[in-house]
XYZ file of C-alpha atoms in Angstrom:
197
model
C 0.369 0.070 -0.110
C 1.605 3.208 -0.922
C 1.420 6.702 0.807
C -0.013 8.242 -2.425
C -2.877 5.782 -2.222
C -3.674 6.417 1.337
C -3.671 10.006 0.700
C -5.877 9.533 -2.052
C -8.325 7.628 0.231
C -8.499 10.221 2.395
C -8.980 13.222 0.155
C -11.699 11.255 -1.660
C -13.224 10.335 1.747
C -12.969 13.992 3.054
C -14.702 15.123 -0.612
C -17.580 12.834 0.347
C -17.895 14.465 3.779
C -16.507 12.286 5.997
C -14.411 13.417 8.945
C -10.878 13.522 8.825
C -10.715 10.905 11.653
C -12.185 8.562 9.326
C -10.176 8.677 6.605
C -7.174 8.826 9.091
C -8.545 5.423 10.236
C -8.746 3.866 6.802
C -5.117 5.358 5.952
C -4.217 3.596 8.982
C -5.835 -0.198 8.764
C -4.180 0.275 4.977
C -0.853 0.504 6.054
C -1.460 -2.278 9.592
C -3.499 -4.887 7.402
C -0.690 -4.693 4.242
C 1.991 -5.219 7.398
C -0.122 -8.228 8.529
C -0.149 -9.789 5.225
C 3.216 -9.807 4.217
C 4.140 -10.942 8.176
C 1.925 -13.565 7.702
C 3.406 -14.670 4.366
C 6.995 -14.391 6.230
C 5.695 -16.698 8.772
C 4.463 -19.234 6.374
C 7.437 -19.512 4.179
C 9.734 -19.935 7.369
C 7.211 -22.630 8.719
C 7.535 -24.471 5.475
C 11.735 -23.997 5.725
C 11.541 -25.217 9.615
C 9.395 -28.381 8.639
C 11.505 -29.199 5.588
C 14.936 -28.834 6.892
C 13.832 -31.038 9.711
C 12.476 -33.632 7.061
C 15.800 -33.696 5.461
C 17.566 -33.946 9.033
C 15.479 -37.037 9.878
C 15.996 -38.692 6.336
C 19.618 -38.145 6.413
C 19.856 -39.572 10.393
C 17.259 -42.683 9.436
C 19.440 -43.786 6.447
C 16.435 -43.668 4.558
C 14.200 -45.992 6.469
C 11.162 -46.666 5.134
C 8.601 -45.388 8.348
C 10.718 -41.845 7.754
C 10.482 -41.792 4.212
C 6.784 -42.511 4.091
C 5.696 -39.808 6.647
C 8.473 -37.322 5.372
C 6.975 -37.575 1.229
C 3.942 -36.745 2.490
C 5.296 -33.676 4.519
C 7.286 -32.158 1.730
C 4.026 -32.881 -0.656
C 1.785 -31.357 2.405
C 4.593 -28.073 2.561
C 4.642 -27.403 -1.600
C 0.228 -27.654 -1.566
C 0.085 -25.438 1.912
C 2.432 -22.697 -0.138
C 0.640 -23.007 -3.510
C -2.749 -22.615 -2.326
C -1.679 -19.758 0.430
C 0.053 -17.249 -2.417
C -3.171 -18.396 -4.862
C -5.712 -17.328 -2.440
C -3.598 -14.021 -2.171
C -3.057 -13.369 -5.744
C -3.967 -9.879 -6.004
C -4.440 -9.234 -2.248
C -1.354 -7.448 -1.470
C -1.787 -4.288 -2.942
C -5.104 -2.191 -3.937
C -5.907 -2.388 -7.439
C -7.096 1.355 -7.019
C -6.735 4.695 -5.369
C -10.441 5.226 -4.280
C -12.384 4.422 -0.955
C -14.401 2.245 -2.792
C -11.030 0.396 -3.676
C -9.745 0.058 -0.125
C -13.151 -1.310 1.264
C -13.463 -4.070 -1.544
C -9.546 -4.979 -0.891
C -10.243 -5.102 2.664
C -13.435 -7.234 2.185
C -11.278 -9.630 0.121
C -8.917 -9.638 2.711
C -11.277 -10.932 5.354
C -12.752 -13.635 3.013
C -9.336 -15.052 2.540
C -8.488 -14.965 5.855
C -11.796 -16.769 6.716
C -10.917 -19.247 3.884
C -7.341 -19.951 4.859
C -8.649 -20.645 8.723
C -10.939 -23.079 6.978
C -8.378 -24.624 4.612
C -5.535 -25.019 7.523
C -8.170 -26.716 10.151
C -9.358 -28.843 7.214
C -5.505 -30.286 6.140
C -4.603 -30.099 10.283
C -7.497 -32.769 10.575
C -6.217 -34.382 7.621
C -2.654 -34.409 8.929
C -3.867 -35.729 12.340
C -6.025 -38.787 10.388
C -2.469 -39.485 8.752
C -0.176 -39.293 11.061
C -2.232 -41.283 13.902
C -1.870 -44.572 11.995
C 1.692 -44.044 10.978
C 2.628 -42.781 14.599
C 1.213 -46.577 15.424
C 3.397 -48.354 12.849
C 6.564 -46.295 13.849
C 6.354 -46.847 17.658
C 5.541 -50.628 17.064
C 8.633 -50.936 14.765
C 10.682 -49.372 17.328
C 8.997 -50.710 20.530
C 12.193 -52.031 21.959
C 14.003 -48.451 21.710
C 10.624 -46.974 23.159
C 10.381 -49.226 26.025
C 14.092 -48.989 27.127
C 13.650 -44.912 26.822
C 10.262 -44.297 27.265
C 10.984 -40.394 27.412
C 11.496 -40.687 23.454
C 8.204 -41.445 23.066
C 6.889 -38.377 25.518
C 8.985 -35.852 23.528
C 8.329 -36.898 20.193
C 4.777 -38.025 20.452
C 3.613 -35.884 22.747
C 5.457 -33.117 20.802
C 3.184 -33.496 17.802
C 0.336 -33.955 19.618
C 0.773 -30.529 21.456
C 1.982 -29.136 18.399
C -1.076 -30.062 16.680
C -3.520 -28.851 19.467
C -1.968 -25.874 19.686
C -2.832 -25.118 15.817
C -5.899 -25.781 16.255
C -6.792 -23.791 19.398
C -4.742 -20.819 17.620
C -6.983 -21.348 14.193
C -10.032 -21.249 16.529
C -8.720 -18.078 18.386
C -7.945 -16.521 14.615
C -11.504 -17.277 13.037
C -13.170 -15.424 16.041
C -10.754 -12.792 15.963
C -11.083 -12.230 12.165
C -15.156 -12.871 12.507
C -15.051 -9.974 14.944
C -12.733 -7.690 13.231
C -14.841 -7.491 10.064
C -18.036 -7.390 12.181
C -16.260 -3.809 14.052
C -15.193 -2.924 9.804
C -18.881 -3.290 8.690
C -19.985 -1.490 11.442
C -17.767 1.529 11.032
C -18.791 1.435 7.529
C -22.372 1.438 8.371
C -22.390 4.406 10.995
C -19.781 6.596 8.379
C -22.474 5.584 5.755
C -19.851 4.211 3.422
C -20.703 1.873 0.554
């Protein structure tokens, strides 16, 4: 979002009789939304890099054990699909396509819709990941039962860590969905109070 776009929106809103405070709020929202979008993009890329790096490390460490290769192949495919959908969904949402108040409102509504779709996609695929990891974990644990009996802390850390991560992700997604819906409702209420679009 460029400063010229923000200034243009402020001028247009003020010419329609809107207050300077509301125009300033629109400008601030545009800046904040753009910053959040860039931050979330970096976070998604970092997450994929970290999980892919762990996959490579586990692959080397296990020397290509079939039970490790099976899960790692799925995770690498999952990572590729995850990032592809992330960027496809947000195509054209990083900046405004015009310099009008209507363009800003349309972009903001689109970003809210994208956030809701992304949360739903993330939740659905987290459950799918859980459905795949559970039988794999049983297979992996049975294959290495002697090692886990000798050092039970390894099972607690490994399988417990995965359970904590997936549970934390599902809780965070629920929080994000509620926050997105609340922010969207507040935005629409503000537009209605200001009698905009």
